[in-house]
Coordinates of C-alpha atoms in Angstrom, one line a residue:
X1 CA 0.0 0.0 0.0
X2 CA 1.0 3.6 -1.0
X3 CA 1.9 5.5 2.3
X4 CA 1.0 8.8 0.3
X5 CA 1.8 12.2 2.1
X6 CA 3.3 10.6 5.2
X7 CA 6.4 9.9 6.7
X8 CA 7.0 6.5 7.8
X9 CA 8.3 5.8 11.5
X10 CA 11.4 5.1 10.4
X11 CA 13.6 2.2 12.5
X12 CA 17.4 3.7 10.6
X13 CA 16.3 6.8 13.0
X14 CA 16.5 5.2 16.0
X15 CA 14.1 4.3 18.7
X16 CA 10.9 2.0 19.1
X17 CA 6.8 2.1 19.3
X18 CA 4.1 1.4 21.5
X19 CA 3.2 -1.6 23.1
X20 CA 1.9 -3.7 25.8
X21 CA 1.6 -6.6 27.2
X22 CA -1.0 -9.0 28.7
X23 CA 0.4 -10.2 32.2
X24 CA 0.5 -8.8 35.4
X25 CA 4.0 -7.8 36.4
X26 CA 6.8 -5.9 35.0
X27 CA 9.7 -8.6 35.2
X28 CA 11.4 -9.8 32.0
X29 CA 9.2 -13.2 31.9
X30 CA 7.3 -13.6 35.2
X31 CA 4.0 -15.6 35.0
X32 CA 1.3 -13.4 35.8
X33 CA -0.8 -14.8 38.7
X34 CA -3.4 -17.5 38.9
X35 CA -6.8 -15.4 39.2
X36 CA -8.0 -15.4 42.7
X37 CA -11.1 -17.8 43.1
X38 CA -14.8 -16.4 45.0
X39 CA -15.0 -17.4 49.0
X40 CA -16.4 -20.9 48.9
X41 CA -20.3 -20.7 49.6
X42 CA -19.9 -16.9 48.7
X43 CA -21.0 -14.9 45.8
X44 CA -18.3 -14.2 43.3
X45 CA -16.7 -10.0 43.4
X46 CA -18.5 -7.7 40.4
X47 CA -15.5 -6.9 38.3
X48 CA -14.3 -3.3 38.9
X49 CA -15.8 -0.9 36.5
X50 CA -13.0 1.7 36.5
X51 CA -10.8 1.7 34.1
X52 CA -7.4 0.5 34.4
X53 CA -5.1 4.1 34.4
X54 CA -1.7 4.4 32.2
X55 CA 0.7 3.0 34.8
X56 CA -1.9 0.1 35.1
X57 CA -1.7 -0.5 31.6
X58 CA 2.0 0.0 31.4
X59 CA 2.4 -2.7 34.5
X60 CA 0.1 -5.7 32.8
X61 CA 1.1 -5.3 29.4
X62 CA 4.4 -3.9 29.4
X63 CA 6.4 -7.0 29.0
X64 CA 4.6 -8.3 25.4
X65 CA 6.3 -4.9 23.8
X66 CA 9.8 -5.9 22.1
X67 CA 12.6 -3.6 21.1
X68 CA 13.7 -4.6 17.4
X69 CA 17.5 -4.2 16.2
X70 CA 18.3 -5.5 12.9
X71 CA 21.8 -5.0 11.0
X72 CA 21.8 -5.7 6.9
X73 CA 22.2 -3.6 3.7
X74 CA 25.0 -1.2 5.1
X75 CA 22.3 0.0 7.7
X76 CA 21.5 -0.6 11.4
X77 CA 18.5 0.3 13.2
X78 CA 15.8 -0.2 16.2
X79 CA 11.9 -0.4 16.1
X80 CA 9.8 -2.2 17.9
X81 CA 7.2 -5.1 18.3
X82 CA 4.4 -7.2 19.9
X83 CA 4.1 -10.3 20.7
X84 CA 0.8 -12.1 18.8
X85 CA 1.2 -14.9 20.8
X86 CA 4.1 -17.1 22.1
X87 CA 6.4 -17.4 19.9
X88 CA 5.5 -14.4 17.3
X89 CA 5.5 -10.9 17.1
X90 CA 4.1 -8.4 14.8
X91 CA 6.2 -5.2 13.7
X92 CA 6.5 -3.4 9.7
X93 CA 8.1 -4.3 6.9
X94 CA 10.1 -1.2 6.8
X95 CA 11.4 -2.3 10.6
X96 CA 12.3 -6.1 9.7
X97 CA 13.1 -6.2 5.7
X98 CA 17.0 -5.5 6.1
X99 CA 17.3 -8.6 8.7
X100 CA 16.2 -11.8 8.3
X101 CA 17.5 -12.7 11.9
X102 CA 17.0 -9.5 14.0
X103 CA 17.3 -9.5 17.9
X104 CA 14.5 -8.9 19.7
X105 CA 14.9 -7.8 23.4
X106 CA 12.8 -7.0 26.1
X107 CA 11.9 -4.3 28.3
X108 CA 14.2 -5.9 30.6
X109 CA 17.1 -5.9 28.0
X110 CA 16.6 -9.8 27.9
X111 CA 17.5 -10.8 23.9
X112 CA 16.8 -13.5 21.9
X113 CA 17.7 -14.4 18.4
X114 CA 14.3 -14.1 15.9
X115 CA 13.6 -15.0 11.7
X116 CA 11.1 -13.3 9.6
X117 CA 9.0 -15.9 8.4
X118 CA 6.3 -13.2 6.9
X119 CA 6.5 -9.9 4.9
X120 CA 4.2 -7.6 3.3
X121 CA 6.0 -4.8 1.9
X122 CA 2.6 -3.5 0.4
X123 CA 1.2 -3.3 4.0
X124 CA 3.8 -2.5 5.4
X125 CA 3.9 -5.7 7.8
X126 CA 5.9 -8.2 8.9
X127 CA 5.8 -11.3 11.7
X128 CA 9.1 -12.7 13.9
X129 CA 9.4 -16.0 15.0
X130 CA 11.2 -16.8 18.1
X131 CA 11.7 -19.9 20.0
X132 CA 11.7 -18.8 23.9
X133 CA 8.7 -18.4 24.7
X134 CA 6.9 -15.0 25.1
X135 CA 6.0 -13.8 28.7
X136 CA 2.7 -12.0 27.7
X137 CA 1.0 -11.5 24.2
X138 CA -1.7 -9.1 23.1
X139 CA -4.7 -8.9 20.8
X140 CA -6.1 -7.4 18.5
X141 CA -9.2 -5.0 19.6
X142 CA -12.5 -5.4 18.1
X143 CA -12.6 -2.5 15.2
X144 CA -16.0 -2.0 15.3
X145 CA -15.7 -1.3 18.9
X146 CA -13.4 1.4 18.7
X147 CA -14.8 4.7 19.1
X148 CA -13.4 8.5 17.8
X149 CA -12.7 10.4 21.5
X150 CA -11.3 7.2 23.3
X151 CA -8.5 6.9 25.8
X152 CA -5.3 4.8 23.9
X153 CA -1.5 4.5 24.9
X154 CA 1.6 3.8 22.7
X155 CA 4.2 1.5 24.4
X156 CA 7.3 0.6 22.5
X157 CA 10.9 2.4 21.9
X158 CA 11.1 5.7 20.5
X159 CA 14.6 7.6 19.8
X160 CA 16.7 7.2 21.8
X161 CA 16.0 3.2 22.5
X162 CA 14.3 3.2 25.9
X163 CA 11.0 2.3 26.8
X164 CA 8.2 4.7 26.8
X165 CA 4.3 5.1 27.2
X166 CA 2.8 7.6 25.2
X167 CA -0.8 8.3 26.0
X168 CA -3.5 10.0 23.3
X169 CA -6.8 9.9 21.9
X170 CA -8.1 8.0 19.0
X171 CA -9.2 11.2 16.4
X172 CA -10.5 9.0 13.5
X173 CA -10.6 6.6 11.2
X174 CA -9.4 5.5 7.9
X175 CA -12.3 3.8 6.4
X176 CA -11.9 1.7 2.9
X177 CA -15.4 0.5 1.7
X178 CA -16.8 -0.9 4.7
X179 CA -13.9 -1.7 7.1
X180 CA -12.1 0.6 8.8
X181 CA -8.8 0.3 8.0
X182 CA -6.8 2.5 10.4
X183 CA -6.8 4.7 13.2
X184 CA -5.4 8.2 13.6
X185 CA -4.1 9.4 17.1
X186 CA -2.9 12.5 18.9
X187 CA -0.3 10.7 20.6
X188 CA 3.0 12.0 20.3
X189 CA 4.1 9.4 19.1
X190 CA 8.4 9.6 17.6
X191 CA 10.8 8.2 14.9
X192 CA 11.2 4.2 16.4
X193 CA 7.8 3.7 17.2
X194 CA 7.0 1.8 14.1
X195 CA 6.0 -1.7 14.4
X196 CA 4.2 -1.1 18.3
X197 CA 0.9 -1.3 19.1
X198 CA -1.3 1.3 20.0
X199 CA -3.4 0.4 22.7
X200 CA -6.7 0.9 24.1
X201 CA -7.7 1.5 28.2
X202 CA -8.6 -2.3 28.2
X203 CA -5.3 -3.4 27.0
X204 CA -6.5 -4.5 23.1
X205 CA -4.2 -3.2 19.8
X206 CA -6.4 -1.2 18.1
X207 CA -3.6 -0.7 15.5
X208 CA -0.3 -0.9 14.5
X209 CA 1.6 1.7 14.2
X210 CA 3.1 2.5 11.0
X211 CA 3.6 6.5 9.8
X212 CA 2.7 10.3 10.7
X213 CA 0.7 11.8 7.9
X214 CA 1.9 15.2 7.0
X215 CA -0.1 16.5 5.3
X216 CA -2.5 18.5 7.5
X217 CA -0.4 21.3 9.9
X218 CA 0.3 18.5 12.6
X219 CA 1.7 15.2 11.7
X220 CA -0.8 12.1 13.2
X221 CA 0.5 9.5 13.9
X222 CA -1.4 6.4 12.1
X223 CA -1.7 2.6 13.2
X224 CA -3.1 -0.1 11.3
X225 CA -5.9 -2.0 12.8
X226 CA -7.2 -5.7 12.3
X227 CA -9.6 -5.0 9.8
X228 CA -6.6 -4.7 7.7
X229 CA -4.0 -6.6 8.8
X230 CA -5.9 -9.4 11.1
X231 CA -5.9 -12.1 8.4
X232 CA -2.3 -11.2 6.9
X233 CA -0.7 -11.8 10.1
X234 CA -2.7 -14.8 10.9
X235 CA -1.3 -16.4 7.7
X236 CA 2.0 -15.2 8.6
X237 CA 1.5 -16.8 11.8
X238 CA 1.3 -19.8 10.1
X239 CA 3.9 -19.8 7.3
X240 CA 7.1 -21.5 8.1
X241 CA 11.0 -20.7 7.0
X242 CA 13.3 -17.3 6.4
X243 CA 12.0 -14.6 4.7
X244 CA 14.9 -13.4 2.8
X245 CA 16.9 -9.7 3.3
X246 CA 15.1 -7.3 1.2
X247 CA 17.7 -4.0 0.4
X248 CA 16.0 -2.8 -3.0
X249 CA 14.2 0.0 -1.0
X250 CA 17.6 0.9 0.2
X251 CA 19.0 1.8 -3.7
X252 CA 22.4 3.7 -3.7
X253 CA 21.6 7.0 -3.6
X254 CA 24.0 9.6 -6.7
X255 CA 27.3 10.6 -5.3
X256 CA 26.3 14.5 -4.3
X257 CA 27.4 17.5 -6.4
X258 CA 30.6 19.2 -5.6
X259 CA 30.4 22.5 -6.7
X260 CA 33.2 24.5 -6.8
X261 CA 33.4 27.9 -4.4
X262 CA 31.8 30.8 -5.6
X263 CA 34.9 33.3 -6.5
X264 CA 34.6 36.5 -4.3
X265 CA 35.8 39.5 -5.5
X266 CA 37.8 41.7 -3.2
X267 CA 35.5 44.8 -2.0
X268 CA 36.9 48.1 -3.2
X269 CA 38.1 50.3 -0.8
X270 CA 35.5 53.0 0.0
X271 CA 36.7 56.6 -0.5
X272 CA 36.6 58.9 2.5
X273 CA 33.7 61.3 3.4
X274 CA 33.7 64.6 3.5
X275 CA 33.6 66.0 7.3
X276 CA 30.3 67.0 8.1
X277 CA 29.4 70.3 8.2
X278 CA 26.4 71.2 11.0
X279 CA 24.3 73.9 11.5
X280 CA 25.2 76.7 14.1
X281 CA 23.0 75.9 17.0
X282 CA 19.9 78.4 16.8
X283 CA 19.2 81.1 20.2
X284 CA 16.9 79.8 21.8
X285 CA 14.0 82.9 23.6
X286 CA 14.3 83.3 26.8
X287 CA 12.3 81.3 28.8
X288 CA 9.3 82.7 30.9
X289 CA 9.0 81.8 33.9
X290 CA 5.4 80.9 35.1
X291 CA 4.8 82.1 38.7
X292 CA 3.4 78.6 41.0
X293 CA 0.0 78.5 41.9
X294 CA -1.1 78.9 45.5
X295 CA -3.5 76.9 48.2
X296 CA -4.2 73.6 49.1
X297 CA -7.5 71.4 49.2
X298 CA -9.0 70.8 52.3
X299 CA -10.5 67.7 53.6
X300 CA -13.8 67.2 55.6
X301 CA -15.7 64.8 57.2
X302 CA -19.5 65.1 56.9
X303 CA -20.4 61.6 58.3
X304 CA -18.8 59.1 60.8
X305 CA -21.7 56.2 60.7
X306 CA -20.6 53.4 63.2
X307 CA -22.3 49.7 63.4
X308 CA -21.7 46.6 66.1
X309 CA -20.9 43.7 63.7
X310 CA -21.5 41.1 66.0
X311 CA -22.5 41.9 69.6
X312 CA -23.1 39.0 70.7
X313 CA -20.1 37.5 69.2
X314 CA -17.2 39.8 68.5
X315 CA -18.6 43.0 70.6
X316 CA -15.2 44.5 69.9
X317 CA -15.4 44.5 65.9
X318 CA -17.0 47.9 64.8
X319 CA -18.1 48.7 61.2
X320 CA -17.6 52.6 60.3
X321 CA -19.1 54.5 57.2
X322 CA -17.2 57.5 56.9
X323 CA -18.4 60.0 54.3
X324 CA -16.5 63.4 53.1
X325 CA -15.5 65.9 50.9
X326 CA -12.4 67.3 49.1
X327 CA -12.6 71.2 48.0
X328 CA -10.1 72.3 45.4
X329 CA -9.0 75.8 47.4
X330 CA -5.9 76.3 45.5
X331 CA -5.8 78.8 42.1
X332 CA -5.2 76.1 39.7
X333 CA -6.6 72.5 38.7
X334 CA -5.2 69.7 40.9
X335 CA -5.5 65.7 40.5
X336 CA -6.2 63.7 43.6
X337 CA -7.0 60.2 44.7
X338 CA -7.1 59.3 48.4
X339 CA -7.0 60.8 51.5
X340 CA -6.1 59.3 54.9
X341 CA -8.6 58.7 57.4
X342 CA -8.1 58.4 61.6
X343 CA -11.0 57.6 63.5
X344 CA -10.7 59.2 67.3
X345 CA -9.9 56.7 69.7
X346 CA -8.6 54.0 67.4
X347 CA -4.7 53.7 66.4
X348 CA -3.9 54.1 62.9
X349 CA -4.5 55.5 59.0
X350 CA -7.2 54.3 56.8
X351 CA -7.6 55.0 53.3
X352 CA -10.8 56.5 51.7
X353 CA -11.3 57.3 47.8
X354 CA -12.5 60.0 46.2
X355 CA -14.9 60.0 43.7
X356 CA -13.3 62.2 41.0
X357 CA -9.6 62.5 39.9
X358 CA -9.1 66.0 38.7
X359 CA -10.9 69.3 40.1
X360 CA -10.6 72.6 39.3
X361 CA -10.2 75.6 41.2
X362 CA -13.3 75.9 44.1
X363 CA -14.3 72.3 42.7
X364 CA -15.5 69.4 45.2
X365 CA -16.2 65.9 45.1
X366 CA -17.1 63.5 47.6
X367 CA -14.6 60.5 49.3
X368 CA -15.5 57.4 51.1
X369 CA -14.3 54.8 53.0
X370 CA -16.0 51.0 54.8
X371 CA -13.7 50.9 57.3
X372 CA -13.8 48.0 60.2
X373 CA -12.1 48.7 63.5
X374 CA -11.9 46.9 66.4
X375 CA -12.6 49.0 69.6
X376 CA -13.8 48.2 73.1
X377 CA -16.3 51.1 73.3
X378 CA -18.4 52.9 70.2
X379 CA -16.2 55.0 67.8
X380 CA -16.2 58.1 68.1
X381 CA -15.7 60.6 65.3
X382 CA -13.6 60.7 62.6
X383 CA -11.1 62.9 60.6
X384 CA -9.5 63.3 57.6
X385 CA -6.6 64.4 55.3
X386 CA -5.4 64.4 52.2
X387 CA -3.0 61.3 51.1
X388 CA -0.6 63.2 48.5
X389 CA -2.2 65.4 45.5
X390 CA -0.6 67.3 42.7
X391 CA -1.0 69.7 40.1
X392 CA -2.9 68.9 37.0
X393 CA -0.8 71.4 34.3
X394 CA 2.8 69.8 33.8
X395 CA 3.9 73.8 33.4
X396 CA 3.7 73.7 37.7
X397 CA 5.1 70.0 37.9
X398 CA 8.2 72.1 39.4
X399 CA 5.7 73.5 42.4
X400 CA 5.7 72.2 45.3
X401 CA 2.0 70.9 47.1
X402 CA 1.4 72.3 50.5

């Protein structure tokens, strides 16, 4: 099949895919263990409904995912596998078709000799034999189960070589007539991944992986599922003896070009400029000064409300409504903001806000302040001043404020 507009996973690059594995454990061949039987004369436990999380998944499946490394055609490389069942696993063509005895090794770094007994360059598939037995094997998901939105994870050996679990979302399908043919993922899945499955939360391949498609503005990665693949394999499964090494995808690539260097010519020397000639520097008038403006605002308190918060409670806690004014007494416009606010018998500045920003000469505006105070008798009054103003025309930024 014609991998058009993608970019296949490529092994030569280094790495490994997804993959999982069907046991319970993470040692390099440990049985998983026996299930545990109902309490005799008792009914038998509802399986759990949760589903198992990423690290679950990663713990009972782990072990069936196989790094690849084959050696052949003046090439070496890494990709990576799943075991089908004891003594095969599924990877790509493009992974196996320089080797016909690649190592396989486990997450464990356990290795073990294998032969390509099956290859499908037009699907890009290929199935290892090997002769120790596998310690956990995976299947293939149901297709028609598979659902766009769903949870999956990528096991397997991406660059640089080491075991990793890449979790995603299926996004779609690739549909051919009636089946669907292949599944498209978010999962970030990298160069080595090839040949790994691509798992769903209950531990199924719902694909194989096998390239990114680039042509949309973010590559996806793409696995094949068993609609496509499930009977290939199975007859792979089956067949017996070598597949042989495979290089014509690998032809010699043309010796590159040597051009010769461009000639530079030497830069010619650049003639000297003339010495610049400025103009005199202009008289500037005298400058006028503006005389300051004089005054100051004043500040007053028109209303001191106070409240008991709690008397029963917190007798001491006083809530206190101050309300004011600010009158613009000076000759010129002015810009203010808070003033500061002491209420008799209590310790301490609070701040209150007045309403405008800028008033002009014999102009007021109001302040006001919540204020909460804690106090063993009623409040009394309250006072007020201003907290810093200036003047408005940058002509008296020089004057000082009173």
């Amino acid at each position: 099949m014609v991998l058009a507009a993608a970019v296949v996973l490529a092994l030569l690059l280094g790495g490994g895919v997804v993959g999982a594995a069907l046991l319970a454990g993470g040692g390099d061949g440990e049985a998983a263990p026996p299930p545990t039987s109902a309490p005799e004369g008792g009914m038998e436990a509802a399986a759990p409904t949760t589903e198992p999380s990423d690290t679950d998944l990663v713990e009972l499946h782990g072990d069936a995912v196989w790094k690849v490394e084959v050696a052949g055609c003046g090439e070496e490389g890494s990709g990576s596998a799943w075991a089908i069942d004891a003594h095969h696993l599924v990877t790509n063509a493009h992974v196996a078709s320089i080797d016909s005895s690649p190592v396989v090794r486990s997450r464990g770094g356990r290795a073990q000799d294998g032969t390509v007994v099956g290859l499908s360059e037009e699907l890009d598939l290929a199935v290892i034999e090997v002769d120790t037995a596998m310690p956990a094997t995976l299947a293939w998901a149901d297709t028609g189960d598979l659902a766009e939105g769903e949870r999956v994870l990528g096991l397997g050996y991406p660059i640089p070589g080491a075991f990793a679990a890449t979790p995603g979302s299926l996004l779609s399908f690739e549909v051919e007539g009636s089946e669907r043919v292949a599944v498209r993922t978010d999962a970030a899945l990298d160069a080595g991944n090839s040949g790994g499955p691509l798992l769903t939360a209950s531990g199924e391949v719902a694909g194989l992986v096998t390239y990114l498609d680039t042509e949309g503005y973010q590559q996806v990665a793409v696995a094949r599922t068993a609609d496509h693949l499930g009977a290939a394999v199975d007859e792979m499964v089956a067949a017996t003896g070598e597949v042989p090494v495979n290089c014509s995808r690998l032809e010699a690539a043309p010796p590159p070009v040597t051009e010769p260097p461009p000639i530079v010519e030497p830069e010619p020397e650049p003639e000297p400029l003339p010495e610049p000639t400025l103009p005199p520097i202009p008289t500037l008038p005298p400058t006028t000064t503006v005389p300051c403006p004089t005054g100051a605002p004043t500040v007053t308190v028109d209303a001191a409300d106070a409240v008991q918060e709690s008397p029963e409670y917190s007798p001491e806690w006083w809530s206190i409504s101050v309300r004011g004014t600010v009158r613009n007494d000076t000759s010129a416009s002015i810009t203010v903001g808070m003033v500061d606010i002491t209420v008799d018998g209590v310790p301490g500045t609070h701040l209150g806000f007045v309403d405008a920003f800028e008033l002009r000469p014999g102009e007021a505006s109001p302040f006001s302040a919540d204020l909460y105070v804690d106090s063993a008798s009623p409040p009394g009054g309250a006072s007020a001043t201003m907290n810093g103003w200036g003047w408005a025309d940058w002509d008296f930024s020089d004057c000082g404020t009173a």
